[in-house]
JSON list of C-alpha atoms in Angstrom, two decimals:
[
{"chain": "A", "resi": 3, "resn": "MET", "atom": "CA", "xyz": [0.00, 0.00, 0.00]},
{"chain": "A", "resi": 4, "resn": "LYS", "atom": "CA", "xyz": [1.08, 3.59, -0.54]},
{"chain": "A", "resi": 5, "resn": "LEU", "atom": "CA", "xyz": [2.98, 5.22, 2.30]},
{"chain": "A", "resi": 6, "resn": "LYS", "atom": "CA", "xyz": [0.69, 7.72, 3.98]},
{"chain": "A", "resi": 7, "resn": "GLY", "atom": "CA", "xyz": [2.44, 8.57, 7.24]},
{"chain": "A", "resi": 8, "resn": "VAL", "atom": "CA", "xyz": [5.56, 8.53, 9.37]},
{"chain": "A", "resi": 9, "resn": "ILE", "atom": "CA", "xyz": [5.69, 7.64, 13.06]},
{"chain": "A", "resi": 10, "resn": "PHE", "atom": "CA", "xyz": [8.48, 9.39, 14.94]},
{"chain": "A", "resi": 11, "resn": "ASP", "atom": "CA", "xyz": [10.48, 8.67, 18.00]},
{"chain": "A", "resi": 12, "resn": "ILE", "atom": "CA", "xyz": [11.70, 12.04, 19.30]},
{"chain": "A", "resi": 13, "resn": "ASP", "atom": "CA", "xyz": [14.66, 11.64, 21.66]},
{"chain": "A", "resi": 14, "resn": "GLY", "atom": "CA", "xyz": [17.86, 10.84, 19.77]},
{"chain": "A", "resi": 15, "resn": "THR", "atom": "CA", "xyz": [15.95, 10.82, 16.49]},
{"chain": "A", "resi": 16, "resn": "LEU", "atom": "CA", "xyz": [14.90, 14.42, 15.95]},
{"chain": "A", "resi": 17, "resn": "ILE", "atom": "CA", "xyz": [16.26, 15.99, 19.14]},
{"chain": "A", "resi": 18, "resn": "ASP", "atom": "CA", "xyz": [19.75, 15.53, 20.60]},
{"chain": "A", "resi": 19, "resn": "SER", "atom": "CA", "xyz": [18.57, 14.61, 24.10]},
{"chain": "A", "resi": 20, "resn": "ASN", "atom": "CA", "xyz": [19.66, 11.04, 24.88]},
{"chain": "A", "resi": 21, "resn": "ASP", "atom": "CA", "xyz": [22.70, 12.04, 26.95]},
{"chain": "A", "resi": 22, "resn": "ALA", "atom": "CA", "xyz": [20.59, 14.61, 28.81]},
{"chain": "A", "resi": 23, "resn": "HIS", "atom": "CA", "xyz": [18.02, 11.99, 29.77]},
{"chain": "A", "resi": 24, "resn": "ALA", "atom": "CA", "xyz": [20.74, 9.62, 30.94]},
{"chain": "A", "resi": 25, "resn": "HIS", "atom": "CA", "xyz": [22.37, 12.30, 33.11]},
{"chain": "A", "resi": 26, "resn": "ALA", "atom": "CA", "xyz": [18.99, 13.16, 34.66]},
{"chain": "A", "resi": 27, "resn": "TRP", "atom": "CA", "xyz": [18.39, 9.51, 35.52]},
{"chain": "A", "resi": 28, "resn": "VAL", "atom": "CA", "xyz": [21.87, 9.09, 37.01]},
{"chain": "A", "resi": 29, "resn": "GLN", "atom": "CA", "xyz": [21.44, 12.16, 39.20]},
{"chain": "A", "resi": 30, "resn": "ALA", "atom": "CA", "xyz": [17.94, 11.19, 40.38]},
{"chain": "A", "resi": 31, "resn": "LEU", "atom": "CA", "xyz": [19.09, 7.67, 41.16]},
{"chain": "A", "resi": 32, "resn": "ALA", "atom": "CA", "xyz": [22.13, 8.92, 43.09]},
{"chain": "A", "resi": 33, "resn": "GLU", "atom": "CA", "xyz": [20.00, 11.30, 45.17]},
{"chain": "A", "resi": 34, "resn": "ASN", "atom": "CA", "xyz": [17.93, 8.28, 46.18]},
{"chain": "A", "resi": 35, "resn": "GLY", "atom": "CA", "xyz": [20.81, 6.01, 47.09]},
{"chain": "A", "resi": 36, "resn": "PHE", "atom": "CA", "xyz": [21.44, 4.18, 43.81]},
{"chain": "A", "resi": 37, "resn": "GLN", "atom": "CA", "xyz": [24.86, 4.64, 42.24]},
{"chain": "A", "resi": 38, "resn": "VAL", "atom": "CA", "xyz": [24.49, 3.61, 38.60]},
{"chain": "A", "resi": 39, "resn": "GLU", "atom": "CA", "xyz": [27.10, 4.27, 35.93]},
{"chain": "A", "resi": 40, "resn": "PHE", "atom": "CA", "xyz": [26.17, 6.69, 33.17]},
{"chain": "A", "resi": 41, "resn": "ALA", "atom": "CA", "xyz": [27.18, 4.18, 30.47]},
{"chain": "A", "resi": 42, "resn": "ARG", "atom": "CA", "xyz": [24.73, 1.61, 31.81]},
{"chain": "A", "resi": 43, "resn": "VAL", "atom": "CA", "xyz": [21.84, 4.05, 31.90]},
{"chain": "A", "resi": 44, "resn": "ARG", "atom": "CA", "xyz": [22.74, 5.49, 28.50]},
{"chain": "A", "resi": 45, "resn": "LYS", "atom": "CA", "xyz": [22.24, 2.12, 26.83]},
{"chain": "A", "resi": 46, "resn": "MET", "atom": "CA", "xyz": [18.69, 2.01, 28.20]},
{"chain": "A", "resi": 47, "resn": "ILE", "atom": "CA", "xyz": [17.57, 5.41, 26.93]},
{"chain": "A", "resi": 48, "resn": "GLY", "atom": "CA", "xyz": [14.81, 4.68, 24.46]},
{"chain": "A", "resi": 49, "resn": "MET", "atom": "CA", "xyz": [12.98, 2.50, 26.94]},
{"chain": "A", "resi": 50, "resn": "GLY", "atom": "CA", "xyz": [10.54, 4.12, 29.34]},
{"chain": "A", "resi": 51, "resn": "GLY", "atom": "CA", "xyz": [10.99, 4.34, 33.09]},
{"chain": "A", "resi": 52, "resn": "ASP", "atom": "CA", "xyz": [8.80, 1.25, 33.46]},
{"chain": "A", "resi": 53, "resn": "LYS", "atom": "CA", "xyz": [11.66, -0.75, 31.90]},
{"chain": "A", "resi": 54, "resn": "LEU", "atom": "CA", "xyz": [14.72, 1.21, 33.01]},
{"chain": "A", "resi": 55, "resn": "LEU", "atom": "CA", "xyz": [13.94, 1.59, 36.70]},
{"chain": "A", "resi": 56, "resn": "PRO", "atom": "CA", "xyz": [13.45, -2.12, 37.53]},
{"chain": "A", "resi": 57, "resn": "GLN", "atom": "CA", "xyz": [16.64, -3.03, 35.69]},
{"chain": "A", "resi": 58, "resn": "VAL", "atom": "CA", "xyz": [18.87, -0.66, 37.63]},
{"chain": "A", "resi": 59, "resn": "THR", "atom": "CA", "xyz": [17.14, -0.64, 41.04]},
{"chain": "A", "resi": 60, "resn": "GLY", "atom": "CA", "xyz": [14.73, -3.57, 41.26]},
{"chain": "A", "resi": 61, "resn": "LEU", "atom": "CA", "xyz": [11.97, -1.05, 41.94]},
{"chain": "A", "resi": 62, "resn": "GLN", "atom": "CA", "xyz": [8.75, -0.73, 39.98]},
{"chain": "A", "resi": 63, "resn": "LYS", "atom": "CA", "xyz": [7.80, 2.65, 38.59]},
{"chain": "A", "resi": 64, "resn": "ASP", "atom": "CA", "xyz": [4.44, 2.72, 40.40]},
{"chain": "A", "resi": 65, "resn": "GLU", "atom": "CA", "xyz": [5.69, 1.89, 43.91]},
{"chain": "A", "resi": 66, "resn": "PRO", "atom": "CA", "xyz": [6.43, 4.84, 46.26]},
{"chain": "A", "resi": 67, "resn": "LYS", "atom": "CA", "xyz": [10.23, 4.84, 45.93]},
{"chain": "A", "resi": 68, "resn": "GLY", "atom": "CA", "xyz": [9.96, 4.27, 42.19]},
{"chain": "A", "resi": 69, "resn": "LYS", "atom": "CA", "xyz": [7.56, 7.19, 41.84]},
{"chain": "A", "resi": 70, "resn": "GLN", "atom": "CA", "xyz": [9.91, 9.38, 43.85]},
{"chain": "A", "resi": 71, "resn": "ILE", "atom": "CA", "xyz": [12.87, 8.63, 41.60]},
{"chain": "A", "resi": 72, "resn": "THR", "atom": "CA", "xyz": [10.80, 8.99, 38.42]},
{"chain": "A", "resi": 73, "resn": "GLU", "atom": "CA", "xyz": [9.37, 12.34, 39.49]},
{"chain": "A", "resi": 74, "resn": "ARG", "atom": "CA", "xyz": [12.78, 13.62, 40.55]},
{"chain": "A", "resi": 75, "resn": "ARG", "atom": "CA", "xyz": [14.26, 12.61, 37.19]},
{"chain": "A", "resi": 76, "resn": "ALA", "atom": "CA", "xyz": [11.57, 14.66, 35.45]},
{"chain": "A", "resi": 77, "resn": "GLN", "atom": "CA", "xyz": [12.31, 17.66, 37.67]},
{"chain": "A", "resi": 78, "resn": "ILE", "atom": "CA", "xyz": [16.04, 17.46, 37.00]},
{"chain": "A", "resi": 79, "resn": "PHE", "atom": "CA", "xyz": [15.55, 17.11, 33.26]},
{"chain": "A", "resi": 80, "resn": "LYS", "atom": "CA", "xyz": [13.15, 20.05, 33.09]},
{"chain": "A", "resi": 81, "resn": "GLN", "atom": "CA", "xyz": [15.30, 22.35, 35.23]},
{"chain": "A", "resi": 82, "resn": "TYR", "atom": "CA", "xyz": [18.81, 21.56, 34.06]},
{"chain": "A", "resi": 83, "resn": "TYR", "atom": "CA", "xyz": [18.68, 19.84, 30.69]},
{"chain": "A", "resi": 84, "resn": "LEU", "atom": "CA", "xyz": [15.55, 20.79, 28.77]},
{"chain": "A", "resi": 85, "resn": "PRO", "atom": "CA", "xyz": [16.72, 24.38, 28.11]},
{"chain": "A", "resi": 86, "resn": "MET", "atom": "CA", "xyz": [19.87, 22.99, 26.45]},
{"chain": "A", "resi": 87, "resn": "VAL", "atom": "CA", "xyz": [18.45, 20.33, 24.11]},
{"chain": "A", "resi": 88, "resn": "ARG", "atom": "CA", "xyz": [18.42, 21.12, 20.42]},
{"chain": "A", "resi": 89, "resn": "PRO", "atom": "CA", "xyz": [17.07, 19.49, 17.28]},
{"chain": "A", "resi": 90, "resn": "PHE", "atom": "CA", "xyz": [19.53, 17.77, 15.01]},
{"chain": "A", "resi": 91, "resn": "PRO", "atom": "CA", "xyz": [20.53, 19.84, 11.97]},
{"chain": "A", "resi": 92, "resn": "HIS", "atom": "CA", "xyz": [17.92, 20.10, 9.22]},
{"chain": "A", "resi": 93, "resn": "THR", "atom": "CA", "xyz": [15.21, 18.42, 11.29]},
{"chain": "A", "resi": 94, "resn": "LYS", "atom": "CA", "xyz": [12.75, 21.18, 10.43]},
{"chain": "A", "resi": 95, "resn": "GLU", "atom": "CA", "xyz": [13.55, 20.86, 6.74]},
{"chain": "A", "resi": 96, "resn": "LEU", "atom": "CA", "xyz": [12.99, 17.10, 6.84]},
{"chain": "A", "resi": 97, "resn": "LEU", "atom": "CA", "xyz": [9.64, 17.50, 8.56]},
{"chain": "A", "resi": 98, "resn": "SER", "atom": "CA", "xyz": [8.66, 20.24, 6.12]},
{"chain": "A", "resi": 99, "resn": "ARG", "atom": "CA", "xyz": [9.48, 18.01, 3.16]},
{"chain": "A", "resi": 100, "resn": "MET", "atom": "CA", "xyz": [7.36, 15.20, 4.56]},
{"chain": "A", "resi": 101, "resn": "ARG", "atom": "CA", "xyz": [4.42, 17.50, 5.21]},
{"chain": "A", "resi": 102, "resn": "LYS", "atom": "CA", "xyz": [4.79, 18.95, 1.72]},
{"chain": "A", "resi": 103, "resn": "ASP", "atom": "CA", "xyz": [4.53, 15.40, 0.38]},
{"chain": "A", "resi": 104, "resn": "GLY", "atom": "CA", "xyz": [1.21, 14.99, 2.20]},
{"chain": "A", "resi": 105, "resn": "LEU", "atom": "CA", "xyz": [2.42, 12.56, 4.83]},
{"chain": "A", "resi": 106, "resn": "LYS", "atom": "CA", "xyz": [0.73, 12.41, 8.22]},
{"chain": "A", "resi": 107, "resn": "LEU", "atom": "CA", "xyz": [3.34, 12.90, 10.97]},
{"chain": "A", "resi": 108, "resn": "VAL", "atom": "CA", "xyz": [2.70, 11.15, 14.29]},
{"chain": "A", "resi": 109, "resn": "ILE", "atom": "CA", "xyz": [4.79, 10.91, 17.46]},
{"chain": "A", "resi": 110, "resn": "ALA", "atom": "CA", "xyz": [5.34, 7.68, 19.43]},
{"chain": "A", "resi": 111, "resn": "THR", "atom": "CA", "xyz": [7.24, 8.38, 22.64]},
{"chain": "A", "resi": 112, "resn": "SER", "atom": "CA", "xyz": [7.36, 7.26, 26.26]},
{"chain": "A", "resi": 113, "resn": "ALA", "atom": "CA", "xyz": [7.69, 10.89, 27.39]},
{"chain": "A", "resi": 114, "resn": "GLN", "atom": "CA", "xyz": [5.05, 12.51, 29.55]},
{"chain": "A", "resi": 115, "resn": "PRO", "atom": "CA", "xyz": [2.98, 15.24, 27.82]},
{"chain": "A", "resi": 116, "resn": "GLU", "atom": "CA", "xyz": [4.62, 18.16, 29.63]},
{"chain": "A", "resi": 117, "resn": "GLU", "atom": "CA", "xyz": [8.11, 16.90, 28.86]},
{"chain": "A", "resi": 118, "resn": "LEU", "atom": "CA", "xyz": [7.30, 16.17, 25.23]},
{"chain": "A", "resi": 119, "resn": "ASN", "atom": "CA", "xyz": [5.69, 19.55, 24.71]},
{"chain": "A", "resi": 120, "resn": "GLY", "atom": "CA", "xyz": [8.69, 21.23, 26.31]},
{"chain": "A", "resi": 121, "resn": "MET", "atom": "CA", "xyz": [11.14, 19.48, 24.00]},
{"chain": "A", "resi": 122, "resn": "LEU", "atom": "CA", "xyz": [9.12, 20.20, 20.88]},
{"chain": "A", "resi": 123, "resn": "LYS", "atom": "CA", "xyz": [8.85, 23.85, 21.88]},
{"chain": "A", "resi": 124, "resn": "VAL", "atom": "CA", "xyz": [12.56, 24.24, 22.62]},
{"chain": "A", "resi": 125, "resn": "ALA", "atom": "CA", "xyz": [13.35, 22.55, 19.29]},
{"chain": "A", "resi": 126, "resn": "ARG", "atom": "CA", "xyz": [10.71, 24.71, 17.57]},
{"chain": "A", "resi": 127, "resn": "ILE", "atom": "CA", "xyz": [9.11, 21.75, 15.80]},
{"chain": "A", "resi": 128, "resn": "GLU", "atom": "CA", "xyz": [5.81, 21.57, 17.70]},
{"chain": "A", "resi": 129, "resn": "GLY", "atom": "CA", "xyz": [3.68, 22.55, 14.74]},
{"chain": "A", "resi": 130, "resn": "PHE", "atom": "CA", "xyz": [4.64, 19.71, 12.42]},
{"chain": "A", "resi": 131, "resn": "PHE", "atom": "CA", "xyz": [2.78, 16.79, 14.01]},
{"chain": "A", "resi": 132, "resn": "GLN", "atom": "CA", "xyz": [-0.89, 15.92, 13.64]},
{"chain": "A", "resi": 133, "resn": "GLU", "atom": "CA", "xyz": [-1.01, 13.34, 16.43]},
{"chain": "A", "resi": 134, "resn": "ALA", "atom": "CA", "xyz": [1.08, 12.12, 19.37]},
{"chain": "A", "resi": 135, "resn": "ALA", "atom": "CA", "xyz": [1.02, 8.87, 21.33]},
{"chain": "A", "resi": 136, "resn": "GLN", "atom": "CA", "xyz": [2.71, 9.34, 24.72]},
{"chain": "A", "resi": 137, "resn": "ALA", "atom": "CA", "xyz": [3.33, 7.54, 27.99]},
{"chain": "A", "resi": 138, "resn": "GLU", "atom": "CA", "xyz": [-0.30, 7.89, 29.07]},
{"chain": "A", "resi": 139, "resn": "ASP", "atom": "CA", "xyz": [-1.43, 6.12, 25.89]},
{"chain": "A", "resi": 140, "resn": "ALA", "atom": "CA", "xyz": [0.74, 3.03, 26.36]},
{"chain": "A", "resi": 141, "resn": "PRO", "atom": "CA", "xyz": [0.82, 0.75, 29.44]},
{"chain": "A", "resi": 142, "resn": "LYS", "atom": "CA", "xyz": [4.24, -0.59, 28.40]},
{"chain": "A", "resi": 143, "resn": "SER", "atom": "CA", "xyz": [7.08, 1.33, 26.75]},
{"chain": "A", "resi": 144, "resn": "LYS", "atom": "CA", "xyz": [9.29, 0.19, 23.88]},
{"chain": "A", "resi": 145, "resn": "PRO", "atom": "CA", "xyz": [10.42, -2.39, 22.96]},
{"chain": "A", "resi": 146, "resn": "ASP", "atom": "CA", "xyz": [6.81, -3.43, 23.69]},
{"chain": "A", "resi": 147, "resn": "PRO", "atom": "CA", "xyz": [4.63, -2.32, 20.78]},
{"chain": "A", "resi": 148, "resn": "ASP", "atom": "CA", "xyz": [2.03, -0.42, 22.83]},
{"chain": "A", "resi": 149, "resn": "VAL", "atom": "CA", "xyz": [3.02, 3.15, 21.97]},
{"chain": "A", "resi": 150, "resn": "VAL", "atom": "CA", "xyz": [3.45, 2.37, 18.26]},
{"chain": "A", "resi": 151, "resn": "GLN", "atom": "CA", "xyz": [0.02, 0.70, 18.24]},
{"chain": "A", "resi": 152, "resn": "ALA", "atom": "CA", "xyz": [-1.40, 3.78, 19.97]},
{"chain": "A", "resi": 153, "resn": "ALA", "atom": "CA", "xyz": [0.21, 6.00, 17.33]},
{"chain": "A", "resi": 154, "resn": "LEU", "atom": "CA", "xyz": [-1.33, 3.88, 14.58]},
{"chain": "A", "resi": 155, "resn": "GLN", "atom": "CA", "xyz": [-4.75, 4.15, 16.18]},
{"chain": "A", "resi": 156, "resn": "LYS", "atom": "CA", "xyz": [-4.47, 7.92, 16.51]},
{"chain": "A", "resi": 157, "resn": "SER", "atom": "CA", "xyz": [-3.28, 8.23, 12.91]},
{"chain": "A", "resi": 158, "resn": "GLY", "atom": "CA", "xyz": [-6.11, 6.17, 11.47]},
{"chain": "A", "resi": 159, "resn": "LEU", "atom": "CA", "xyz": [-3.57, 4.40, 9.26]},
{"chain": "A", "resi": 160, "resn": "GLN", "atom": "CA", "xyz": [-2.65, 0.74, 8.81]},
{"chain": "A", "resi": 161, "resn": "PRO", "atom": "CA", "xyz": [0.81, -0.70, 9.68]},
{"chain": "A", "resi": 162, "resn": "ASP", "atom": "CA", "xyz": [1.75, -1.06, 6.01]},
{"chain": "A", "resi": 163, "resn": "GLU", "atom": "CA", "xyz": [0.78, 2.56, 5.31]},
{"chain": "A", "resi": 164, "resn": "VAL", "atom": "CA", "xyz": [3.42, 4.02, 7.65]},
{"chain": "A", "resi": 165, "resn": "VAL", "atom": "CA", "xyz": [7.11, 3.77, 8.46]},
{"chain": "A", "resi": 166, "resn": "MET", "atom": "CA", "xyz": [8.74, 4.55, 11.79]},
{"chain": "A", "resi": 167, "resn": "LEU", "atom": "CA", "xyz": [11.78, 6.79, 12.18]},
{"chain": "A", "resi": 168, "resn": "GLY", "atom": "CA", "xyz": [13.80, 5.88, 15.27]},
{"chain": "A", "resi": 169, "resn": "ASP", "atom": "CA", "xyz": [17.28, 5.72, 16.73]},
{"chain": "A", "resi": 170, "resn": "THR", "atom": "CA", "xyz": [17.37, 2.70, 19.03]},
{"chain": "A", "resi": 171, "resn": "PRO", "atom": "CA", "xyz": [16.91, -1.05, 18.74]},
{"chain": "A", "resi": 172, "resn": "TYR", "atom": "CA", "xyz": [13.91, -0.55, 21.04]},
{"chain": "A", "resi": 173, "resn": "ASP", "atom": "CA", "xyz": [12.25, 1.55, 18.34]},
{"chain": "A", "resi": 174, "resn": "VAL", "atom": "CA", "xyz": [12.98, -1.08, 15.70]},
{"chain": "A", "resi": 175, "resn": "GLU", "atom": "CA", "xyz": [11.67, -3.95, 17.82]},
{"chain": "A", "resi": 176, "resn": "GLY", "atom": "CA", "xyz": [8.62, -2.10, 19.10]},
{"chain": "A", "resi": 177, "resn": "ALA", "atom": "CA", "xyz": [7.63, -1.05, 15.60]},
{"chain": "A", "resi": 178, "resn": "ALA", "atom": "CA", "xyz": [8.18, -4.54, 14.19]},
{"chain": "A", "resi": 179, "resn": "ARG", "atom": "CA", "xyz": [5.94, -6.04, 16.87]},
{"chain": "A", "resi": 180, "resn": "ALA", "atom": "CA", "xyz": [3.25, -3.58, 15.73]},
{"chain": "A", "resi": 181, "resn": "GLY", "atom": "CA", "xyz": [3.77, -4.62, 12.10]},
{"chain": "A", "resi": 182, "resn": "VAL", "atom": "CA", "xyz": [5.59, -1.40, 11.16]},
{"chain": "A", "resi": 183, "resn": "LYS", "atom": "CA", "xyz": [8.94, -1.14, 9.36]},
{"chain": "A", "resi": 184, "resn": "THR", "atom": "CA", "xyz": [11.60, 1.23, 10.68]},
{"chain": "A", "resi": 185, "resn": "ILE", "atom": "CA", "xyz": [14.09, 3.63, 9.15]},
{"chain": "A", "resi": 186, "resn": "ALA", "atom": "CA", "xyz": [16.88, 4.12, 11.69]},
{"chain": "A", "resi": 187, "resn": "VAL", "atom": "CA", "xyz": [19.25, 7.00, 12.36]},
{"chain": "A", "resi": 188, "resn": "ARG", "atom": "CA", "xyz": [22.64, 6.76, 14.07]},
{"chain": "A", "resi": 189, "resn": "SER", "atom": "CA", "xyz": [22.22, 10.11, 15.82]},
{"chain": "A", "resi": 190, "resn": "GLY", "atom": "CA", "xyz": [21.09, 8.45, 19.05]},
{"chain": "A", "resi": 191, "resn": "GLY", "atom": "CA", "xyz": [24.47, 6.80, 19.49]},
{"chain": "A", "resi": 192, "resn": "TRP", "atom": "CA", "xyz": [23.75, 3.23, 18.39]},
{"chain": "A", "resi": 193, "resn": "GLN", "atom": "CA", "xyz": [25.79, 1.18, 15.94]},
{"chain": "A", "resi": 194, "resn": "ASP", "atom": "CA", "xyz": [24.53, -0.34, 12.70]},
{"chain": "A", "resi": 195, "resn": "ALA", "atom": "CA", "xyz": [24.70, -3.83, 14.20]},
{"chain": "A", "resi": 196, "resn": "ASP", "atom": "CA", "xyz": [22.21, -2.73, 16.87]},
{"chain": "A", "resi": 197, "resn": "LEU", "atom": "CA", "xyz": [19.89, -1.33, 14.18]},
{"chain": "A", "resi": 198, "resn": "LYS", "atom": "CA", "xyz": [20.29, -4.18, 11.69]},
{"chain": "A", "resi": 199, "resn": "ASP", "atom": "CA", "xyz": [16.58, -4.97, 11.46]},
{"chain": "A", "resi": 200, "resn": "ALA", "atom": "CA", "xyz": [15.76, -1.50, 10.12]},
{"chain": "A", "resi": 201, "resn": "ILE", "atom": "CA", "xyz": [15.00, -1.29, 6.40]},
{"chain": "A", "resi": 202, "resn": "ALA", "atom": "CA", "xyz": [17.47, 1.60, 6.00]},
{"chain": "A", "resi": 203, "resn": "ILE", "atom": "CA", "xyz": [19.96, 3.46, 8.22]},
{"chain": "A", "resi": 204, "resn": "TYR", "atom": "CA", "xyz": [21.06, 7.10, 7.93]},
{"chain": "A", "resi": 205, "resn": "ASN", "atom": "CA", "xyz": [23.40, 9.20, 10.03]},
{"chain": "A", "resi": 206, "resn": "ASP", "atom": "CA", "xyz": [20.80, 11.71, 11.17]},
{"chain": "A", "resi": 207, "resn": "PRO", "atom": "CA", "xyz": [17.83, 13.73, 9.87]},
{"chain": "A", "resi": 208, "resn": "ALA", "atom": "CA", "xyz": [20.12, 15.76, 7.60]},
{"chain": "A", "resi": 209, "resn": "ASP", "atom": "CA", "xyz": [21.47, 12.59, 5.99]},
{"chain": "A", "resi": 210, "resn": "LEU", "atom": "CA", "xyz": [17.96, 11.25, 5.43]},
{"chain": "A", "resi": 211, "resn": "LEU", "atom": "CA", "xyz": [16.92, 14.57, 3.90]},
{"chain": "A", "resi": 212, "resn": "ASN", "atom": "CA", "xyz": [19.97, 14.52, 1.64]},
{"chain": "A", "resi": 213, "resn": "HIS", "atom": "CA", "xyz": [18.99, 11.05, 0.39]},
{"chain": "A", "resi": 214, "resn": "TYR", "atom": "CA", "xyz": [15.24, 11.62, 0.62]},
{"chain": "A", "resi": 215, "resn": "ASP", "atom": "CA", "xyz": [14.37, 10.81, -2.97]},
{"chain": "A", "resi": 216, "resn": "THR", "atom": "CA", "xyz": [16.12, 7.41, -2.84]},
{"chain": "A", "resi": 217, "resn": "SER", "atom": "CA", "xyz": [14.98, 6.59, 0.69]},
{"chain": "A", "resi": 218, "resn": "PRO", "atom": "CA", "xyz": [12.05, 4.27, 1.47]},
{"chain": "A", "resi": 219, "resn": "ILE", "atom": "CA", "xyz": [10.01, 7.44, 2.03]},
{"chain": "A", "resi": 220, "resn": "GLY", "atom": "CA", "xyz": [10.89, 9.16, -1.24]},
{"chain": "A", "resi": 221, "resn": "GLU", "atom": "CA", "xyz": [10.51, 5.97, -3.29]},
{"chain": "A", "resi": 222, "resn": "ARG", "atom": "CA", "xyz": [6.99, 5.29, -2.08]}
]
């Protein structure tokens, strides 16, 4: 079927924020008695807190201590890191090209609404998306397919009418489990071997834009 839409991960895909999220987690964990190396947390960015927190602390996100850490992470990110995040070069131009081509642009992220809105505003790309599936729309974060399925439902499109753009193996797996193919970007810090199940891999949004006409999006 003809490609009608693109589902986007945001962190590490359109916005250079993966390191910022990892630092916020490390600081929140340390304040609550958990010393976790940055490198370990960094490899988990792309999952939601429902996955990350149990792996590094044994706590569940919805128990009191888990909630405390999760809320503190959000506070730290908003206060110290959100003002500094920026979109990757030519992100706006890529989104503009897709909209010009009549594609429906939909977000699939584990971020909370306030955090997502803040990032989109700082990056000045908030006006490009017609729909957004967020943490509140998906009981389980990637690599579970919940948020991608929620994005599909909000878009009104079928799995074979969209492609996902993501930066982590969690994006690729989550999309695949929802029946959606993924175009991956290396801008989130992952290697090609980690993204091998994507149908195409580009360096970043600028690289995808530069090869747009020969990409799976441009060839539709």
